Coordinates of C-alpha atoms and ligand atoms in Angstrom, one line a residue:
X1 CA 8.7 138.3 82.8
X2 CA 10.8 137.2 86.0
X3 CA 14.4 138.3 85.6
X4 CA 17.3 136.2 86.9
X5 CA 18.8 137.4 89.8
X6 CA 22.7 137.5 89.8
X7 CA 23.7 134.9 92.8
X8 CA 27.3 134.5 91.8
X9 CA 29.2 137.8 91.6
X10 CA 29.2 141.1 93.4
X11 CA 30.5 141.9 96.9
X12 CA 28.8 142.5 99.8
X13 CA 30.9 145.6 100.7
X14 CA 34.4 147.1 99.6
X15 CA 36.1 145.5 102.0
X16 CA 35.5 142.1 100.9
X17 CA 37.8 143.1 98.2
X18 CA 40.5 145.4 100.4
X19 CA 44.0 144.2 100.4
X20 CA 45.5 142.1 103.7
X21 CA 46.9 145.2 104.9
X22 CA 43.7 147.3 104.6
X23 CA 41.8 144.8 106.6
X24 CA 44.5 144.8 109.1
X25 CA 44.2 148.2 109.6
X26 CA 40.3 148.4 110.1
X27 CA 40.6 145.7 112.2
X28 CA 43.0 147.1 114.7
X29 CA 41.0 150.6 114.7
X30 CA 38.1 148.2 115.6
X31 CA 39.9 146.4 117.7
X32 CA 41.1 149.3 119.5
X33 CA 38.0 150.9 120.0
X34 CA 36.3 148.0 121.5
X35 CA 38.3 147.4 123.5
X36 CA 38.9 151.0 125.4
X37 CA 34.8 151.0 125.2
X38 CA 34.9 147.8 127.0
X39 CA 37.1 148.3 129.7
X40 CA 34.9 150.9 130.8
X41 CA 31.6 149.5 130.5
X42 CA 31.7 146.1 130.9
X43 CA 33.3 145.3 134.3
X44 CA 34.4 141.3 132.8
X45 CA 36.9 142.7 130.1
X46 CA 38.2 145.5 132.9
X47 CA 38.9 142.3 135.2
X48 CA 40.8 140.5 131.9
X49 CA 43.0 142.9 131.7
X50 CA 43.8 143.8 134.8
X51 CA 44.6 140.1 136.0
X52 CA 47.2 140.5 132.6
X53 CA 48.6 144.0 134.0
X54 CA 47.2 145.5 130.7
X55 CA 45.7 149.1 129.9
X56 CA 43.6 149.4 127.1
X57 CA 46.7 150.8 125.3
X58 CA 48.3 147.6 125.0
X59 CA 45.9 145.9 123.1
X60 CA 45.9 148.3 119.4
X61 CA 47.2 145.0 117.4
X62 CA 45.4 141.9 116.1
X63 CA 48.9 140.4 117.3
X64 CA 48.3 142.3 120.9
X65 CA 45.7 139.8 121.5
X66 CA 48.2 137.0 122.0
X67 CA 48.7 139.0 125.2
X68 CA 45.3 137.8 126.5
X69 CA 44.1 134.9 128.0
X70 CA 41.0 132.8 126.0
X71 CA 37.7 132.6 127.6
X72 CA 36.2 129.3 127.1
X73 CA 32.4 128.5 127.5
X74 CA 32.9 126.9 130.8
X75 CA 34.4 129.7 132.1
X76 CA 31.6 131.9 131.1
X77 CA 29.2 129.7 133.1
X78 CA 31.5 129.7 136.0
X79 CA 31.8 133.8 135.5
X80 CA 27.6 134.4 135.5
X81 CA 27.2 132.0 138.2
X82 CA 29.5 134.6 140.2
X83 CA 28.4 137.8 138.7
X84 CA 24.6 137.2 137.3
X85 CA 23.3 137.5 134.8
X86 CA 25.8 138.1 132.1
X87 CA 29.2 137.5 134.2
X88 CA 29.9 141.4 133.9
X89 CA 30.5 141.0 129.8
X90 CA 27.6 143.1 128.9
X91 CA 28.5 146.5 128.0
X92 CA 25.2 148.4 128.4
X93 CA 23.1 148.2 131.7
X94 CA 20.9 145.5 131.6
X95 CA 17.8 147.6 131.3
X96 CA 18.8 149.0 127.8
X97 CA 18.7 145.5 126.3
X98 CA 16.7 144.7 123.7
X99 CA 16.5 141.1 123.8
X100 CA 18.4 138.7 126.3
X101 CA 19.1 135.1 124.9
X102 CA 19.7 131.9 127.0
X103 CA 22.1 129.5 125.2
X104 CA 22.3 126.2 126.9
X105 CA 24.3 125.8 130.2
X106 CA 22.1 128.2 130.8
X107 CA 24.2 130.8 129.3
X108 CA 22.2 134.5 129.6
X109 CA 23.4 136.6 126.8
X110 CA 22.6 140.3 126.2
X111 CA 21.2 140.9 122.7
X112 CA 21.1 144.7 121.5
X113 CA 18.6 147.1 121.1
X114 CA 19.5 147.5 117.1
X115 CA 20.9 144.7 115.0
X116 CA 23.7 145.9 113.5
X117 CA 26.0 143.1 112.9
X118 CA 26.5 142.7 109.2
X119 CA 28.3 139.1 109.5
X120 CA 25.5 136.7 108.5
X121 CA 24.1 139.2 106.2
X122 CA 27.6 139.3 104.3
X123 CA 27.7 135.3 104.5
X124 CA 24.1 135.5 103.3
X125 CA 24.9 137.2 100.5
X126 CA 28.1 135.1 99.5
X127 CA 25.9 132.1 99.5
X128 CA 23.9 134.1 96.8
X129 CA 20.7 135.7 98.9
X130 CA 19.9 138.4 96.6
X131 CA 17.1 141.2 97.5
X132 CA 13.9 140.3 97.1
X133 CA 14.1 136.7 98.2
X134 CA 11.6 135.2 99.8
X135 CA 13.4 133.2 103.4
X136 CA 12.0 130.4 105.5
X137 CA 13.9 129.9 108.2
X138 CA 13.7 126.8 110.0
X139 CA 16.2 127.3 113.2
X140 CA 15.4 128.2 116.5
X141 CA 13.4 131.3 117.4
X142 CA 12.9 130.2 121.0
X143 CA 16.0 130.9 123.7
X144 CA 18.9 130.7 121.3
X145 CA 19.6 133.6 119.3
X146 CA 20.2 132.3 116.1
X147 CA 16.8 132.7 114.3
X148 CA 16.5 136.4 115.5
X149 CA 20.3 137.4 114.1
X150 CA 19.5 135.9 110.8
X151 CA 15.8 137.3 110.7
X152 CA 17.0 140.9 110.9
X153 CA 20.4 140.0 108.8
X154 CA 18.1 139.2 105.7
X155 CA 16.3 142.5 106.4
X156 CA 19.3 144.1 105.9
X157 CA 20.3 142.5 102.4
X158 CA 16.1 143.7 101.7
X159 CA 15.0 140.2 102.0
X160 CA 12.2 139.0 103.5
X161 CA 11.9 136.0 106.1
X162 CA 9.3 133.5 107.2
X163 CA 9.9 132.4 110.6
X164 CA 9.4 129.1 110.3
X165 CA 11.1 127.4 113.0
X166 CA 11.9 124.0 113.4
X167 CA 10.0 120.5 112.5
X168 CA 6.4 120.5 111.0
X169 CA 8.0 119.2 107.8
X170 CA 5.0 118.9 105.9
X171 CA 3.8 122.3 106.9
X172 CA 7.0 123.9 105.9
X173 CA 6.8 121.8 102.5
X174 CA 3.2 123.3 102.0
X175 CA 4.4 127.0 102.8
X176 CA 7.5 126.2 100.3
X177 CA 5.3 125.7 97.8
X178 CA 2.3 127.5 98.0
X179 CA 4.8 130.7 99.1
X180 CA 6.8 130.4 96.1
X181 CA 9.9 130.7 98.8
X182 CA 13.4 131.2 96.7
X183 CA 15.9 130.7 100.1
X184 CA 15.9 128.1 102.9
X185 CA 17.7 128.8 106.2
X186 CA 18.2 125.5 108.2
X187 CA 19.9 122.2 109.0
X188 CA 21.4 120.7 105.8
X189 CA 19.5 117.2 107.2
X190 CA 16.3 118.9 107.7
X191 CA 16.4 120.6 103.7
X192 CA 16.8 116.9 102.9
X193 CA 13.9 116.1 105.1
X194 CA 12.0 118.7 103.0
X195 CA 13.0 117.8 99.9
X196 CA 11.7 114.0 101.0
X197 CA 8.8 115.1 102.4
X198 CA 7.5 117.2 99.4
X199 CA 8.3 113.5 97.5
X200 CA 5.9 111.7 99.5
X201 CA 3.6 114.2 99.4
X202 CA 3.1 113.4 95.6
X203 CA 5.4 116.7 94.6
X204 CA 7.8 117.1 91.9
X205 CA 10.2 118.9 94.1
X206 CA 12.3 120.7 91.0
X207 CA 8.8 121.8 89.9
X208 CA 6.6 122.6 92.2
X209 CA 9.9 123.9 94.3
X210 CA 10.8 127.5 93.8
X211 CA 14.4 127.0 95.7
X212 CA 17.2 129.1 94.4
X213 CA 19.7 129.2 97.6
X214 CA 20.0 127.4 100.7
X215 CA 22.1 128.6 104.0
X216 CA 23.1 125.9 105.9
X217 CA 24.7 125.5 109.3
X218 CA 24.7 124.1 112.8
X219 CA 25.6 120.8 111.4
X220 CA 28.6 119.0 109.4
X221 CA 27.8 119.2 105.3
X222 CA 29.2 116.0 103.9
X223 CA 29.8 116.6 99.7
X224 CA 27.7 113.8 99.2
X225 CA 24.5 115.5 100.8
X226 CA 25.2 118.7 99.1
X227 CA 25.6 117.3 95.9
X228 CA 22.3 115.4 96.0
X229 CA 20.5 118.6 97.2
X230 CA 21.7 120.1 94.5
X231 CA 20.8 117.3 92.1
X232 CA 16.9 117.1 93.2
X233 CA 16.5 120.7 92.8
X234 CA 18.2 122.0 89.7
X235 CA 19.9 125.3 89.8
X236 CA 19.5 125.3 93.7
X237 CA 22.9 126.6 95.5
X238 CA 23.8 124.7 98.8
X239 CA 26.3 127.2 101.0
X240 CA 27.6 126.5 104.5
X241 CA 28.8 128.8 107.3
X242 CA 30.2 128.4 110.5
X243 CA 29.4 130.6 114.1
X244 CA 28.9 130.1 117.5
X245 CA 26.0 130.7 119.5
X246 CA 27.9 132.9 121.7
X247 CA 29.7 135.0 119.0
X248 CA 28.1 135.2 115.8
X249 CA 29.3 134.6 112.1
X250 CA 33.2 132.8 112.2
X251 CA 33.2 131.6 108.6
X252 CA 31.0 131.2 105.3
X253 CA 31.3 129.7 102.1
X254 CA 31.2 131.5 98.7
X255 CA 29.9 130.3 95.8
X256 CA 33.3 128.8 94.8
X257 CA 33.0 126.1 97.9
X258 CA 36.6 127.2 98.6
X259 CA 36.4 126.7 102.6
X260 CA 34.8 129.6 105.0
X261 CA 35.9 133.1 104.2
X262 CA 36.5 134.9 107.5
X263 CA 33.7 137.7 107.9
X264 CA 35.3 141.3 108.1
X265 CA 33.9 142.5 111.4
X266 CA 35.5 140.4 113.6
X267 CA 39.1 139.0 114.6
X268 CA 39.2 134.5 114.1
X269 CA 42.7 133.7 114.9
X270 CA 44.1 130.3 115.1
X271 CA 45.4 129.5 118.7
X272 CA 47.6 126.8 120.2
X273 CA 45.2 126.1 123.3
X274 CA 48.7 125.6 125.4
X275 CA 50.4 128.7 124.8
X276 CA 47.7 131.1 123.4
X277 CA 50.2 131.9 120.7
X278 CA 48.7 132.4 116.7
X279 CA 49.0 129.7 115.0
X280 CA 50.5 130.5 111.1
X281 CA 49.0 129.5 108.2
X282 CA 47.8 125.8 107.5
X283 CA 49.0 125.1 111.0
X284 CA 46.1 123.7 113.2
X285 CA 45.1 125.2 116.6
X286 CA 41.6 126.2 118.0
X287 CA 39.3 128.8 116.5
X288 CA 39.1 131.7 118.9
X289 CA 37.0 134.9 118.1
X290 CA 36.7 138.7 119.1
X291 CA 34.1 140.0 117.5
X292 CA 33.2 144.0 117.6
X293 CA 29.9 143.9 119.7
X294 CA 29.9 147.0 122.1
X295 CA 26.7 145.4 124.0
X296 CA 28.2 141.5 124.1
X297 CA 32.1 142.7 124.1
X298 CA 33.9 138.6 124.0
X299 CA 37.0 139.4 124.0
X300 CA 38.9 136.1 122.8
X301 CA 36.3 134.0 122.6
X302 CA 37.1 130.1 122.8
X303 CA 35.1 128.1 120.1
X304 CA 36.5 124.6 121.4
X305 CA 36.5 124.1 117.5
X306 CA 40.0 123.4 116.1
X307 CA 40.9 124.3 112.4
X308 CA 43.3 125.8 110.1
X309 CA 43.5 128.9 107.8
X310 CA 44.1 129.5 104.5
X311 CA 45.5 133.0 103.5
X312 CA 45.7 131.9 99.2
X313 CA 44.0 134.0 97.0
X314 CA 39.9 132.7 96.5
X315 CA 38.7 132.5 92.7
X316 CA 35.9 134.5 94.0
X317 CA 37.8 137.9 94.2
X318 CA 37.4 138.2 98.3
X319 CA 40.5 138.7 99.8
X320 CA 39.7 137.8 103.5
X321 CA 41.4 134.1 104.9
X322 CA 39.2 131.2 105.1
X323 CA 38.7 128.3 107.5
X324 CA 39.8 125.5 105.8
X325 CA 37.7 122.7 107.9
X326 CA 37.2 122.1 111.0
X327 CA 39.0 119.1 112.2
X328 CA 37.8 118.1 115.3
X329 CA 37.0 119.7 119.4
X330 CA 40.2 120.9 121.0
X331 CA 39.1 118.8 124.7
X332 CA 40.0 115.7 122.4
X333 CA 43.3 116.0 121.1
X334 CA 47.1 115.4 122.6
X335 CA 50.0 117.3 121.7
X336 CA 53.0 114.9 121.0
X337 CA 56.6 115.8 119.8
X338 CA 54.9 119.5 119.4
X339 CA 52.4 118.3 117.0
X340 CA 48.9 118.3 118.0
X341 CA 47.1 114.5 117.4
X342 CA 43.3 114.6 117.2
X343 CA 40.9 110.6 117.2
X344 CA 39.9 111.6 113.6
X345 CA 43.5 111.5 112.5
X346 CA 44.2 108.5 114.2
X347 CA 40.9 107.2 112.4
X348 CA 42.4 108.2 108.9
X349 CA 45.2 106.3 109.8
X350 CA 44.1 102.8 110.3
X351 CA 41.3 103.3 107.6
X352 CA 44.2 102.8 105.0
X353 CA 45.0 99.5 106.2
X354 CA 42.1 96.8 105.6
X355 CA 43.6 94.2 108.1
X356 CA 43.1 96.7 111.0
X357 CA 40.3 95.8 113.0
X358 CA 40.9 97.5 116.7
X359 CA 43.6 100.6 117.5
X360 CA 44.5 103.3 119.2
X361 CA 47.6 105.6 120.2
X362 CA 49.8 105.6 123.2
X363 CA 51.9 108.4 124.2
X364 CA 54.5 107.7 126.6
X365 CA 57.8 109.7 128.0
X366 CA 60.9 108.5 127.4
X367 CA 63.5 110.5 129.1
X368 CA 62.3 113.7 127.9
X369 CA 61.2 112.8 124.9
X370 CA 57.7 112.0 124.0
X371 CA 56.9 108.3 122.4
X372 CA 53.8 107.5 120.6
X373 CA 52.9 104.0 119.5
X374 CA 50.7 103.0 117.3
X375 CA 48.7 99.6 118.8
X376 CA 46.8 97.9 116.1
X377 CA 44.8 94.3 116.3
X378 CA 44.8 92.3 113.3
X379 CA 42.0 90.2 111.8
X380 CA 43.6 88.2 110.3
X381 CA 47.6 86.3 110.5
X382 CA 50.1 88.3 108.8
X383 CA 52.9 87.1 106.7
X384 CA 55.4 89.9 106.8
X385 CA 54.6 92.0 109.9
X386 CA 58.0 93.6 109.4
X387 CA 56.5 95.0 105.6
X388 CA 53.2 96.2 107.2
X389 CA 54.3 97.8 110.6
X390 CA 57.1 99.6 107.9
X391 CA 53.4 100.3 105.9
X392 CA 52.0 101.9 108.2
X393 CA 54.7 103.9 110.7
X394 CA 55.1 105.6 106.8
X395 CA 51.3 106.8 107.0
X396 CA 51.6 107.7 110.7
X397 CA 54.3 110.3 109.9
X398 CA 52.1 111.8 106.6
X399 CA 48.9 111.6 108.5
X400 CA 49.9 112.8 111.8
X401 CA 53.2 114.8 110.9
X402 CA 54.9 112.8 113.9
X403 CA 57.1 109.8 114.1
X404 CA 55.7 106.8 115.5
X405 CA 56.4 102.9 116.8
X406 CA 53.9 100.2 115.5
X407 CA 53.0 97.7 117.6
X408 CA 50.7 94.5 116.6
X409 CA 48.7 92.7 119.5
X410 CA 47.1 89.9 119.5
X411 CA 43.0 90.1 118.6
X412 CA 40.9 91.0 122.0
X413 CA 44.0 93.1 123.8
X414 CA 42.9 96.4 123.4
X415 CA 40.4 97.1 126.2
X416 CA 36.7 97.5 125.1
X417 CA 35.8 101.0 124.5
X418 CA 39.6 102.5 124.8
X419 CA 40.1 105.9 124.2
X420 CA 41.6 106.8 120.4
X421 CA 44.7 108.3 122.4
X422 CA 46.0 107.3 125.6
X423 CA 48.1 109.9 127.3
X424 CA 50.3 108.0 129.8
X425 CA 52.7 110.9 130.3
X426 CA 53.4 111.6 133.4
X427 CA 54.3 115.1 134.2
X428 CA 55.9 116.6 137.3
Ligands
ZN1 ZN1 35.7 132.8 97.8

């Protein structure tokens, strides 16, 4: 007889369960450690703190990090380009590499000898891998690293992986089947692919399907998609996470789908892009992460991603914050009246109102105050403009947390294609 493996509770490690303080703590002796490795061996982080008059003694504190600058992709490529390959942020000699990765850009990233990051084996196990699984994983093995991270992060929970790759959906459906494989790794759109696929193919996909978890990632994971995943194959568990090529695990769901619980080996702090300053709870900013690589040391890594954290207690016993969503890319949004505005806010805005056909936002300066209206086209006449403009300038300051003037044009005014936010500020 099979026995059931237990998907839903257990902890991947104490500290799941350690109290905020705890963490803190082992995350500034990290902290501290990598950094003092880092500024000797890898000449990129020596430079960063140099150009901020810092010693490796002034950076001990999750909080000391505010004292650095945030390296963004683009000024990684702009760093190799300079310094080939790696932009001086590997921290071994390149001939004691185990693997190099190209990410596109090209960015060249050192990959060590000996997995030992435990982040996407910890988000693994939240989403209910359990030893013994049998994986297929359908991301990239060629260039990117992904594939090869969570190919030796399954070995590590005793699991063991098919490397799939991507496409040949109706070879991966056969191996599925005839395999009897109990986790996918993949695209949440290409699971659904599967699941299609195996349809067509004249299977039953809850019978002849031995799925019991699912990781998902790289891609957005609407409810609706989850849930009918989780519909056409009974008992099957659907669980995001949320990473960067560059540096690793950021964020995973458990099985209470309560956002992304922040994985324990690395720093994710919320930053306002402007001022590099942490962000507090529930405020938005960008998603920047250190993680505690000694052969790929990014220090204050830029994800472009913005979101929010949640520091609330999780059902699920783990104790660490979570990622709430992930709103939108930091290169799209305007800060007005100190509140940051993103398109898909402005979206959620005129969505409410059915007679809105075309918008979009204008910030202006008035003195030195900033002025945002909100332009909107109607389809249709309007009886009591004064009622709707009131209507909506009330939705403007719940949705976007920011006072705002409504203005009505006339249909065909707005310019074809305009941007969702036009910044006429002029600064001097
Ligand atoms: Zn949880």
């Amino acid at each position: 007889m099979v026995t059931q493996k237990d998907r839903h509770s257990g902890f991947f490690s104490k500290m799941e369960i350690a109290t905020a303080g705890e963490r803190l703590r082992y995350q500034n002796r990290k902290l501290s450690h990598l950094i003092a490795y880092a500024y000797e061996k890898a000449p990129a982080v020596r430079k960063k703190l140099d150009k901020s008059k810092l010693k490796p003694g002034d950076l001990t504190t999750v909080k000391d990090l505010e004292k650095l600058p945030i390296t963004e992709k683009a000024d990684l490529i702009g760093l190799q380009k300079k310094n080939p390959p790696f932009g001086g942020f590997n921290g071994v000699p390149t001939g004691e590499l185990g693997r190099i990765f190209v990410s596109p850009g090209p960015i060249y990233e050192p990959g060590e000898m000996v997995y030992e990051d435990r982040r996407w084996a910890q988000a693994l196990y939240a989403g209910g891998f359990r030893a013994g699984d049998l994986c297929q994983i359908t991301f990239n093995f060629h260039l990117v690293p992904f594939g090869v991270m969570l190919d030796s992060s399954l070995r590590i929970l005793g699991c063991r992986s098919i490397p799939a790759g991507v496409g040949n959906t109706e070879l991966q459906v056969r191996i599925m089947k005839d395999l009897k494989v109990t986790g996918f790794l993949g695209t949440p759109s290409f699971l659904f692919s599967i699941v299609q696929k195996a349809k067509e193919m004249g299977m039953n996909p809850q019978k002849d399907l031995a799925l019991k978890t699912a990781f998902v990632a790289a891609e957005m994971l609407p409810e609706s998609l989850r849930e009918s995943l989780e519909s056409e194959l009974r008992g099957l568990m659907v669980r995001q996470s949320y990473g960067t090529a560059n540096i690793g695990c950021l964020g995973f769901e458990c099985t209470r789908k309560n956002g992304m619980h922040v994985p324990d080996d690395c720093i994710v702090e919320i930053v306002d892009p402007r001022t590099g300053k942490q962000c507090a709870p529930g405020e938005t900013g960008e998603v920047v992460g250190t993680c505690f690589n000694k052969v790929y040391p990014l220090i204050r890594f830029g994800s472009g991603d913005l979101s929010y954290l949640s520091d609330e207690p999780c059902p699920c016993g783990r104790t660490s914050p979570r990622l709430l969503k992930i709103v939108g890319r930091v290169d799209q949004m305007t800060k007005v009246k100190g509140m940051f505005i993103h398109p898909g806010l402005v979206d959620t805005v005129a969505a409410k109102f059915d007679e809105i056909c075309a918008y979009r936002v204008v910030v202006t300066r008035d003195g030195h105050q900033d002025r945002m209206t909100f332009q909107a086209e109607l389809d249709r006449p309007c009886p009591e403009p004064e009622k709707l403009s009131g209507a909506v300038k009330k939705v403007i300051q719940e949705i976007l947390r920011v006072r705002g003037e409504v203005q009505f044009l006339p249909k065909g005014s707005l310019p074809q294609g305009a941007k969702k936010i036009e910044d006429q500020r002029v600064w001097e």
